[in-house]
Tab-separated table of C-alpha atoms in Angstrom:
chain	number	residue	atom	x	y	z
U	1	MET	CA	-44.124	1.123	-20.796
U	2	ILE	CA	-42.289	0.833	-17.480
U	3	ASN	CA	-39.235	-1.293	-17.852
U	4	ALA	CA	-39.238	-3.751	-15.276
U	5	ILE	CA	-35.465	-4.341	-13.385
U	6	ASN	CA	-34.173	-7.919	-13.212
U	7	ARG	CA	-33.917	-7.696	-9.528
U	8	ARG	CA	-31.686	-10.617	-8.770
U	9	ARG	CA	-29.166	-9.578	-11.552
U	10	PHE	CA	-29.355	-5.941	-10.389
U	11	LEU	CA	-28.360	-6.622	-6.875
U	12	GLY	CA	-25.876	-9.038	-7.797
U	13	THR	CA	-25.068	-11.741	-5.125
U	14	THR	CA	-27.590	-10.364	-2.649
U	15	ALA	CA	-30.965	-11.980	-3.304
U	16	VAL	CA	-34.403	-10.419	-2.668
U	17	ALA	CA	-35.982	-12.657	-0.192
U	18	GLY	CA	-39.342	-13.534	-0.733
U	19	ALA	CA	-42.185	-12.101	-3.112
U	20	VAL	CA	-42.932	-8.453	-3.299
U	21	THR	CA	-46.198	-7.403	-1.579
U	22	LEU	CA	-47.236	-4.065	-2.415
U	23	ALA	CA	-49.326	-2.155	0.204
U	24	THR	CA	-52.913	-2.151	-0.440
U	25	VAL	CA	-53.863	1.563	-1.151
U	26	GLY	CA	-57.558	1.263	-2.287
U	27	GLY	CA	-58.868	1.144	1.409
U	28	ALA	CA	-59.592	3.813	3.857
U	29	TYR	CA	-56.473	4.928	6.385
U	30	ALA	CA	-56.644	7.300	9.106
U	31	GLN	CA	-54.112	10.191	9.490
U	32	SER	CA	-52.728	8.456	12.672
U	33	GLY	CA	-50.100	5.951	13.417
U	34	GLU	CA	-46.540	5.811	12.889
U	35	LEU	CA	-45.026	7.310	9.810
U	36	SER	CA	-41.206	6.629	9.136
U	37	VAL	CA	-39.358	9.264	6.856
U	38	TRP	CA	-35.881	8.934	5.387
U	39	LYS	CA	-34.183	11.968	4.014
U	40	PHE	CA	-31.079	11.934	2.022
U	41	GLY	CA	-28.757	14.837	1.540
U	42	GLY	CA	-29.166	18.696	2.211
U	43	THR	CA	-27.406	21.805	2.745
U	44	PRO	CA	-26.538	22.604	6.396
U	45	ASN	CA	-29.451	25.371	6.309
U	46	GLU	CA	-31.706	22.805	4.681
U	47	VAL	CA	-31.013	20.155	7.315
U	48	GLU	CA	-31.789	22.332	10.267
U	49	GLN	CA	-34.817	23.768	8.197
U	50	TRP	CA	-36.292	20.221	7.591
U	51	ALA	CA	-36.138	18.991	11.178
U	52	GLY	CA	-37.742	22.409	12.500
U	53	ARG	CA	-40.299	22.206	10.077
U	54	ASN	CA	-40.890	18.469	11.003
U	55	ASP	CA	-41.716	19.795	14.408
U	56	ALA	CA	-44.439	21.983	12.860
U	57	PHE	CA	-46.138	18.938	11.047
U	58	SER	CA	-45.965	17.017	14.450
U	59	GLU	CA	-47.842	19.930	15.972
U	60	ALA	CA	-50.338	19.982	13.111
U	61	ASN	CA	-50.664	16.286	13.011
U	62	PRO	CA	-50.523	15.223	16.947
U	63	ASP	CA	-51.838	11.824	16.219
U	64	VAL	CA	-49.108	10.928	13.661
U	65	GLU	CA	-46.028	9.715	15.351
U	66	LEU	CA	-43.207	10.907	12.814
U	67	ASN	CA	-39.991	8.633	12.985
U	68	TYR	CA	-37.566	11.004	10.891
U	69	SER	CA	-33.977	9.846	9.986
U	70	TYR	CA	-31.597	11.871	7.867
U	71	PHE	CA	-28.463	10.282	6.032
U	72	ASN	CA	-25.679	11.399	3.586
U	73	GLY	CA	-26.922	11.903	0.112
U	74	GLN	CA	-24.135	9.840	-1.194
U	75	ILE	CA	-25.382	6.672	0.342
U	76	ARG	CA	-28.937	6.988	-0.718
U	77	ARG	CA	-29.279	4.040	-3.454
U	78	GLN	CA	-27.490	1.556	-1.158
U	79	LYS	CA	-29.527	2.405	1.905
U	80	ILE	CA	-32.798	2.563	0.244
U	81	LEU	CA	-32.159	-0.879	-1.949
U	82	ALA	CA	-31.155	-2.272	1.408
U	83	GLY	CA	-34.367	-1.241	3.413
U	84	PHE	CA	-36.290	-2.517	0.359
U	85	GLN	CA	-34.673	-5.911	0.621
U	86	THR	CA	-35.228	-6.394	4.320
U	87	ARG	CA	-38.590	-4.910	4.265
U	88	ARG	CA	-37.586	-1.672	6.490
U	89	LEU	CA	-38.166	0.872	3.993
U	90	ALA	CA	-39.482	3.959	5.339
U	91	ASP	CA	-43.004	5.232	4.217
U	92	VAL	CA	-41.639	8.470	2.641
U	93	ILE	CA	-38.273	8.627	0.855
U	94	VAL	CA	-36.726	12.102	0.358
U	95	ALA	CA	-34.209	11.244	-2.327
U	96	PHE	CA	-33.180	12.263	-5.781
U	97	GLY	CA	-35.066	12.375	-9.148
U	98	GLN	CA	-32.414	10.481	-10.824
U	99	ASP	CA	-33.525	7.600	-8.765
U	100	ILE	CA	-37.398	7.621	-9.665
U	101	PRO	CA	-37.131	5.036	-12.822
U	102	GLU	CA	-35.100	2.503	-10.727
U	103	PHE	CA	-37.471	2.644	-7.736
U	104	VAL	CA	-40.528	2.241	-10.240
U	105	GLY	CA	-38.853	-0.584	-11.955
U	106	PHE	CA	-38.450	-2.187	-8.737
U	107	GLY	CA	-41.927	-1.588	-7.475
U	108	MET	CA	-40.537	0.258	-4.489
U	109	VAL	CA	-42.542	3.340	-4.837
U	110	GLN	CA	-46.256	4.108	-5.739
U	111	PRO	CA	-47.859	6.377	-8.201
U	112	LEU	CA	-49.010	9.604	-6.300
U	113	ASP	CA	-51.955	9.750	-8.770
U	114	ASP	CA	-53.488	6.787	-6.954
U	115	ILE	CA	-53.124	7.980	-3.423
U	116	ALA	CA	-53.121	11.718	-3.347
U	117	GLY	CA	-56.566	12.286	-4.829
U	118	ASP	CA	-57.359	16.176	-5.349
U	119	ARG	CA	-53.998	17.114	-3.253
U	120	ILE	CA	-52.535	17.202	-6.441
U	121	ASP	CA	-54.631	20.009	-7.928
U	122	GLY	CA	-52.830	22.105	-5.182
U	123	TRP	CA	-49.538	21.021	-5.948
U	124	LYS	CA	-49.824	22.001	-9.498
U	125	GLU	CA	-51.026	25.448	-8.643
U	126	ARG	CA	-47.906	25.744	-6.019
U	127	ILE	CA	-45.399	24.507	-7.933
U	128	VAL	CA	-43.303	25.315	-10.874
U	129	PRO	CA	-44.775	23.175	-13.750
U	130	GLU	CA	-41.249	22.302	-15.192
U	131	VAL	CA	-40.102	21.362	-11.687
U	132	LEU	CA	-43.086	19.311	-10.883
U	133	GLU	CA	-42.482	17.488	-14.428
U	134	SER	CA	-39.314	16.168	-12.838
U	135	GLY	CA	-41.284	13.821	-10.629
U	136	MET	CA	-43.077	12.177	-13.546
U	137	GLU	CA	-42.306	8.747	-14.860
U	138	ASP	CA	-44.160	7.071	-17.960
U	139	GLY	CA	-46.936	9.547	-17.248
U	140	LYS	CA	-47.569	9.150	-13.752
U	141	LEU	CA	-46.538	11.558	-10.628
U	142	TYR	CA	-44.234	9.655	-8.246
U	143	GLY	CA	-42.440	12.155	-6.616
U	144	LEU	CA	-43.160	15.677	-5.084
U	145	PRO	CA	-40.122	18.104	-5.564
U	146	THR	CA	-39.135	20.890	-3.328
U	147	TYR	CA	-36.253	22.279	-5.521
U	148	VAL	CA	-34.041	21.568	-8.267
U	149	ASP	CA	-30.142	21.694	-8.703
U	150	MET	CA	-28.668	22.393	-12.286
U	151	ALA	CA	-25.434	21.359	-13.946
U	152	SER	CA	-22.958	22.752	-14.654
U	153	PHE	CA	-21.690	25.943	-13.436
U	154	LEU	CA	-18.399	28.090	-12.579
U	155	ALA	CA	-17.447	29.925	-9.692
U	156	VAL	CA	-15.153	32.907	-10.606
U	157	ASN	CA	-12.801	34.623	-8.124
U	158	LEU	CA	-13.517	38.445	-9.432
U	159	ASP	CA	-10.117	39.784	-8.075
U	160	ALA	CA	-8.264	36.884	-9.821
U	161	LEU	CA	-10.158	37.637	-12.762
U	162	GLU	CA	-9.378	41.301	-12.890
U	163	GLU	CA	-5.658	40.596	-11.868
U	164	ALA	CA	-5.445	38.622	-15.202
U	165	GLY	CA	-6.540	41.430	-17.378
U	166	PHE	CA	-10.251	40.088	-17.816
U	167	ASP	CA	-13.511	42.026	-17.629
U	168	ARG	CA	-15.920	39.059	-17.778
U	169	PRO	CA	-16.039	35.303	-17.030
U	170	PRO	CA	-15.184	32.918	-19.824
U	171	ALA	CA	-17.520	31.863	-22.091
U	172	THR	CA	-16.126	29.078	-24.321
U	173	TRP	CA	-13.773	26.292	-23.383
U	174	ASP	CA	-10.906	27.681	-25.046
U	175	GLU	CA	-11.447	30.963	-23.051
U	176	LEU	CA	-11.708	28.706	-19.947
U	177	ARG	CA	-8.164	27.448	-20.688
U	178	GLU	CA	-6.679	30.661	-21.455
U	179	TYR	CA	-8.094	32.238	-18.156
U	180	ALA	CA	-7.259	29.489	-16.071
U	181	LYS	CA	-3.574	29.602	-17.185
U	182	ALA	CA	-3.670	33.334	-16.808
U	183	MET	CA	-5.289	33.119	-13.566
U	184	THR	CA	-2.935	30.598	-11.842
U	185	LYS	CA	-0.056	31.836	-9.564
U	186	PRO	CA	2.017	29.912	-6.860
U	187	GLY	CA	-0.219	28.386	-4.301
U	188	ARG	CA	-3.541	29.279	-6.320
U	189	PRO	CA	-4.239	27.100	-9.267
U	190	GLY	CA	-6.513	29.065	-11.841
U	191	ILE	CA	-9.084	26.251	-11.448
U	192	ALA	CA	-10.341	23.172	-9.753
U	193	PHE	CA	-12.856	20.580	-10.558
U	194	PRO	CA	-14.113	17.444	-8.414
U	195	ALA	CA	-12.967	14.241	-9.826
U	196	THR	CA	-13.965	11.722	-7.179
U	197	THR	CA	-16.327	8.945	-8.023
U	198	ALA	CA	-19.139	10.820	-5.595
U	199	PRO	CA	-22.364	10.783	-7.658
U	200	VAL	CA	-22.319	14.531	-7.520
U	201	ASP	CA	-18.882	14.975	-8.924
U	202	ILE	CA	-20.093	12.561	-11.761
U	203	ASN	CA	-23.208	14.862	-12.183
U	204	ILE	CA	-20.970	17.956	-12.823
U	205	PHE	CA	-19.093	16.307	-15.521
U	206	GLU	CA	-22.015	14.864	-16.962
U	207	GLY	CA	-23.511	18.498	-17.164
U	208	ILE	CA	-20.480	19.659	-19.304
U	209	ALA	CA	-20.748	16.486	-21.543
U	210	TYR	CA	-24.504	16.936	-22.279
U	211	ALA	CA	-23.700	20.554	-23.177
U	212	ASN	CA	-21.268	19.049	-25.811
U	213	GLY	CA	-24.116	16.775	-27.297
U	214	GLY	CA	-22.807	13.751	-25.327
U	215	ARG	CA	-25.202	11.205	-23.570
U	216	ILE	CA	-24.446	8.424	-21.169
U	217	PHE	CA	-27.111	6.053	-22.483
U	218	ASP	CA	-29.305	5.974	-25.607
U	219	ASP	CA	-32.776	4.663	-24.273
U	220	GLU	CA	-33.907	3.957	-27.844
U	221	THR	CA	-31.194	1.457	-28.925
U	222	GLY	CA	-30.272	0.326	-25.108
U	223	LYS	CA	-26.734	1.156	-25.655
U	224	VAL	CA	-24.365	2.754	-23.583
U	225	THR	CA	-22.704	5.830	-25.248
U	226	LEU	CA	-19.985	6.747	-22.781
U	227	ASN	CA	-17.717	6.833	-25.367
U	228	ASP	CA	-19.652	9.468	-27.530
U	229	PRO	CA	-17.446	12.197	-28.810
U	230	GLY	CA	-19.371	14.723	-26.617
U	231	ILE	CA	-18.470	12.884	-23.537
U	232	VAL	CA	-14.926	11.983	-24.984
U	233	ASP	CA	-13.847	15.454	-25.734
U	234	ALA	CA	-15.453	16.754	-22.497
U	235	LEU	CA	-13.065	14.647	-20.615
U	236	GLN	CA	-10.287	15.646	-22.918
U	237	LEU	CA	-10.870	19.123	-21.357
U	238	TYR	CA	-10.303	17.837	-18.053
U	239	VAL	CA	-7.412	16.337	-19.064
U	240	ASP	CA	-6.020	19.580	-21.117
U	241	LEU	CA	-6.671	21.722	-17.832
U	242	ILE	CA	-4.226	19.323	-15.998
U	243	ALA	CA	-1.564	19.436	-18.709
U	244	ASP	CA	-1.764	23.047	-18.747
U	245	GLY	CA	-0.585	23.406	-15.063
U	246	SER	CA	-3.864	25.284	-14.313
U	247	THR	CA	-5.346	22.734	-11.960
U	248	PRO	CA	-4.027	21.031	-8.521
U	249	ALA	CA	-2.230	17.896	-8.797
U	250	ALA	CA	-4.292	14.956	-10.415
U	251	THR	CA	-4.016	12.941	-7.193
U	252	SER	CA	-6.061	15.837	-5.423
U	253	LEU	CA	-8.518	16.203	-7.834
U	254	THR	CA	-9.461	12.519	-7.506
U	255	GLU	CA	-9.484	12.723	-3.814
U	256	THR	CA	-11.260	16.146	-3.228
U	257	PHE	CA	-15.114	16.131	-4.009
U	258	PHE	CA	-17.277	18.739	-4.559
U	259	ARG	CA	-17.545	19.963	-1.048
U	260	ASP	CA	-13.893	20.029	-0.402
U	261	THR	CA	-13.484	21.678	-3.660
U	262	ALA	CA	-15.942	24.383	-2.924
U	263	GLN	CA	-14.120	25.306	0.453
U	264	LEU	CA	-10.814	25.627	-1.195
U	265	PHE	CA	-12.430	28.236	-3.591
U	266	GLY	CA	-14.156	30.003	-0.709
U	267	GLN	CA	-10.645	30.287	0.984
U	268	GLY	CA	-9.318	31.864	-1.955
U	269	ARG	CA	-7.244	28.854	-2.839
U	270	SER	CA	-8.372	28.294	-6.149
U	271	ALA	CA	-9.419	31.078	-8.739
U	272	MET	CA	-12.362	29.205	-10.352
U	273	TRP	CA	-14.037	25.796	-9.617
U	274	ILE	CA	-16.750	23.812	-11.439
U	275	GLY	CA	-19.915	22.678	-9.742
U	276	LEU	CA	-23.687	22.690	-9.529
U	277	SER	CA	-25.924	25.820	-9.528
U	278	TRP	CA	-25.622	26.234	-5.786
U	279	LEU	CA	-21.916	26.582	-6.195
U	280	ASN	CA	-20.510	27.968	-2.780
U	281	THR	CA	-23.748	29.169	-1.414
U	282	PRO	CA	-24.134	26.487	0.948
U	283	TRP	CA	-20.669	26.929	2.694
U	284	GLY	CA	-19.828	30.760	1.979
U	285	VAL	CA	-16.607	31.962	1.096
U	286	ASN	CA	-13.845	34.258	3.221
U	287	GLU	CA	-15.099	37.979	3.526
U	288	ASP	CA	-12.137	39.150	1.342
U	289	VAL	CA	-13.139	36.745	-1.566
U	290	ARG	CA	-15.232	38.669	-4.286
U	291	TRP	CA	-16.991	35.933	-6.352
U	292	THR	CA	-19.767	35.627	-8.982
U	293	GLY	CA	-21.419	32.355	-10.588
U	294	VAL	CA	-22.054	31.610	-14.120
U	295	PRO	CA	-23.280	28.838	-16.408
U	296	PHE	CA	-20.187	26.663	-17.475
U	297	PRO	CA	-18.495	27.850	-20.875
U	298	ARG	CA	-19.674	26.100	-24.140
U	299	PRO	CA	-17.535	24.541	-26.769
U	300	ASP	CA	-17.246	26.848	-29.716
U	301	GLU	CA	-18.986	23.869	-31.364
U	302	ALA	CA	-20.729	20.833	-30.017
U	303	THR	CA	-18.988	17.478	-31.184
U	304	GLY	CA	-21.500	15.044	-29.494
U	305	SER	CA	-24.239	13.038	-31.387
U	306	PHE	CA	-27.046	14.302	-29.356
U	307	PRO	CA	-28.434	17.508	-29.387
U	308	PRO	CA	-26.689	19.870	-26.636
U	309	VAL	CA	-28.399	20.980	-23.901
U	310	ASN	CA	-28.316	24.374	-21.899
U	311	ALA	CA	-28.435	22.237	-18.566
U	312	ILE	CA	-29.294	19.250	-16.669
U	313	MET	CA	-31.492	19.390	-13.623
U	314	ASP	CA	-32.562	17.183	-10.903
U	315	PRO	CA	-34.907	17.431	-7.797
U	316	THR	CA	-32.777	16.407	-5.146
U	317	ALA	CA	-35.043	16.402	-2.411
U	318	ILE	CA	-38.147	14.964	-3.801
U	319	LEU	CA	-40.622	13.085	-1.686
U	320	MET	CA	-41.691	9.683	-2.603
U	321	VAL	CA	-44.085	7.119	-0.973
U	322	SER	CA	-42.915	3.501	-0.426
U	323	ALA	CA	-44.890	0.913	-2.240
U	324	ARG	CA	-44.949	-0.940	1.087
U	325	SER	CA	-46.234	1.789	3.257
U	326	ASP	CA	-48.742	0.793	6.266
U	327	ASN	CA	-49.986	4.230	6.501
U	328	PRO	CA	-50.145	6.034	2.901
U	329	GLU	CA	-52.771	8.375	3.763
U	330	ALA	CA	-50.190	9.913	6.559
U	331	ALA	CA	-47.678	9.911	3.891
U	332	ILE	CA	-49.553	12.186	1.554
U	333	GLU	CA	-50.553	14.592	4.465
U	334	TYR	CA	-46.853	14.607	4.968
U	335	LEU	CA	-46.439	15.451	1.130
U	336	ASP	CA	-48.963	17.802	1.132
U	337	PHE	CA	-47.417	19.881	4.178
U	338	TRP	CA	-44.232	20.188	2.274
U	339	SER	CA	-46.059	21.331	-0.945
U	340	GLN	CA	-47.374	24.341	1.081
U	341	ASN	CA	-45.605	27.792	0.336
U	342	GLU	CA	-44.582	27.972	3.826
U	343	GLN	CA	-42.376	25.137	3.524
U	344	LEU	CA	-41.289	25.811	-0.194
U	345	GLU	CA	-40.317	29.522	0.479
U	346	ILE	CA	-37.370	27.937	2.556
U	347	TRP	CA	-35.662	27.985	-0.790
U	348	GLY	CA	-36.626	31.417	-1.865
U	349	GLY	CA	-34.006	32.753	0.560
U	350	GLN	CA	-35.966	31.956	3.581
U	351	PRO	CA	-33.239	31.166	4.781
U	352	GLU	CA	-31.817	29.035	2.032
U	353	ILE	CA	-30.347	30.239	-1.313
U	354	ALA	CA	-28.332	27.400	-2.561
U	355	ARG	CA	-31.263	25.935	-4.662
U	356	ILE	CA	-33.399	26.505	-7.450
U	357	PRO	CA	-37.066	26.476	-5.715
U	358	ALA	CA	-39.776	24.312	-7.022
U	359	GLY	CA	-42.443	26.776	-5.446
U	360	VAL	CA	-43.960	29.491	-7.399
U	361	ALA	CA	-44.252	31.990	-4.406
U	362	ALA	CA	-40.542	31.505	-3.635
U	363	TRP	CA	-39.767	33.190	-6.660
U	364	ASP	CA	-41.109	36.478	-5.513
U	365	ASN	CA	-39.034	36.681	-2.432
U	366	ALA	CA	-36.648	39.586	-2.332
U	367	GLU	CA	-33.905	37.557	-0.661
U	368	LEU	CA	-33.798	35.184	-3.781
U	369	GLU	CA	-33.443	37.958	-6.128
U	370	ALA	CA	-30.868	39.822	-3.890
U	371	VAL	CA	-28.333	36.561	-4.553
U	372	TRP	CA	-29.282	35.421	-7.694
U	373	PRO	CA	-30.655	38.349	-9.789
U	374	ASN	CA	-30.100	36.371	-12.865
U	375	TRP	CA	-32.019	33.162	-11.686
U	376	VAL	CA	-35.039	35.607	-11.010
U	377	LYS	CA	-34.741	37.359	-13.939
U	378	ALA	CA	-34.479	34.435	-16.475
U	379	TYR	CA	-37.322	32.527	-14.443
U	380	ASN	CA	-39.814	35.967	-14.783
U	381	GLU	CA	-38.910	35.979	-18.605
U	382	GLY	CA	-39.510	32.259	-18.724
U	383	THR	CA	-36.258	31.145	-20.059
U	384	LEU	CA	-34.494	29.614	-16.906
U	385	PHE	CA	-35.562	26.149	-17.887
U	386	GLU	CA	-35.529	26.496	-21.395
U	387	GLY	CA	-33.219	24.023	-23.253
U	388	ALA	CA	-32.832	22.255	-20.157
U	389	ALA	CA	-33.037	18.322	-19.703
U	390	PRO	CA	-33.376	16.024	-16.577
U	391	MET	CA	-30.214	14.580	-15.462
U	392	PRO	CA	-29.674	10.900	-16.487
U	393	ARG	CA	-32.416	8.685	-15.111
U	394	PHE	CA	-33.125	5.272	-16.440
U	395	ILE	CA	-33.152	2.098	-15.368
U	396	GLY	CA	-29.308	1.106	-14.544
U	397	VAL	CA	-28.119	4.623	-14.228
U	398	SER	CA	-26.154	3.640	-11.228
U	399	ALA	CA	-24.173	1.093	-13.065
U	400	ILE	CA	-23.130	3.441	-16.046
U	401	GLU	CA	-22.380	6.462	-13.859
U	402	SER	CA	-20.038	4.081	-11.642
U	403	ALA	CA	-18.426	3.049	-14.858
U	404	LEU	CA	-18.235	6.888	-16.060
U	405	GLY	CA	-16.529	7.763	-12.727
U	406	THR	CA	-13.873	4.999	-12.866
U	407	ALA	CA	-12.736	6.480	-16.625
U	408	ILE	CA	-12.857	9.887	-15.380
U	409	GLN	CA	-10.232	9.237	-12.520
U	410	GLU	CA	-8.287	7.010	-14.816
U	411	ALA	CA	-8.054	9.713	-17.600
U	412	VAL	CA	-7.077	12.378	-14.777
U	413	LEU	CA	-4.611	10.173	-13.441
U	414	GLY	CA	-3.070	9.693	-16.906
U	415	GLN	CA	-3.628	6.252	-16.875
U	416	LYS	CA	-5.469	5.967	-19.855
U	417	THR	CA	-6.355	8.257	-22.650
U	418	PRO	CA	-10.098	9.676	-22.433
U	419	GLN	CA	-10.875	7.589	-25.404
U	420	GLU	CA	-9.281	4.489	-23.871
U	421	ALA	CA	-10.872	4.939	-20.644
U	422	LEU	CA	-14.295	5.735	-22.301
U	423	ASP	CA	-14.257	2.763	-24.505
U	424	ASP	CA	-13.468	0.283	-21.752
U	425	ALA	CA	-16.120	2.032	-19.601
U	426	THR	CA	-18.706	1.427	-22.455
U	427	LYS	CA	-17.767	-2.277	-22.439
U	428	ALA	CA	-17.989	-2.709	-18.981
U	429	ALA	CA	-21.399	-0.552	-18.542
U	430	GLN	CA	-23.026	-2.482	-21.488
U	431	THR	CA	-22.481	-5.829	-19.697
U	432	GLN	CA	-24.153	-4.451	-16.633
U	433	ILE	CA	-27.239	-2.842	-18.486
U	434	ASP	CA	-27.630	-6.047	-20.645
U	435	LEU	CA	-27.512	-8.057	-17.282
U	436	ILE	CA	-29.951	-5.734	-15.465
U	437	ARG	CA	-32.434	-5.092	-18.440
U	438	GLY	CA	-32.512	-8.977	-19.085
């Protein structure tokens, strides 16, 4: 059963004007007319490639007038909710899988099963099953994924590693602290992590906490679980790294988000950094910096109340069709265009190597294997997605993640202990969830 969102409470003081009128999807539509697309986020390569492939779509569909707009990924929820409110939502939304439950609860997007017909059979052939499943909600397909990101990972400067006397990256939390202290030298901290309130920074932390058996919400009980030991201890790890003197100043961590942190590492100004699976590949590193990327170290023993996971993943360029679209047939034509191997192989190293590809054919590309041999090996062995879980995705996730972001900053800045910060965040977020869910 899909949980409906209490729109008035969810939007706070902003009322939704008028009743929701869904587009009629049972009639016939011509593959012509105007088609609006909003895309959120993406690496520089991806942004360039997407615009170029849009030109190919327009050439193949001359009767469709494509109106394409790109926006920063961090504003997607505000922009899409505002578009829905004002009845100016694009026909196709390219956003994050985390957004699907809320968008479905609002009635903002429509099931592709109802409008895509036999196109879905082709999608199932061309897209990795575990990745296609990330577009599902309540047994229906709402989004077509092009790739996924996974959390959390560690970038390691190999010269700094060897200088400190180590011959492999750290494998446990205790080793991480030991390595970070040993790899610290004046002007170059041993490790850096982003701790702003940007959603990606929060996702990076969630990957660490979920591997420790934490969860931010228990859907069965409807309870916020930010103060679960698995999350408290993960936040304590951040605080301990700061106390060890292995990181930049706490104020710097709370002001330097993931992209800036990646650039510091790429310039040789930190020996390690914590990020998502793409780590430095979107931005590169200085020629004199040798580096590798590995899964983030695990605790010696998970302390959370839930089963630990190997990684959490989310499709961060997933195509959805607005429930108010005036041209769903053209929208499906656009989705089908992006389901073709020619487009999906962008993320198989042609030319983008920063993402985990959704396309089956992309995994046969030599370019991808040259950069991420361990990814390709694990994919071919069937273990890449083993033990992985979706990034937190449920109605009200944005409210809980906002509270979590505040708690992370309070603990990092020493304003509260991790336990105090997460206790307070749990209470605040529970109030919001109760309002949202009625």
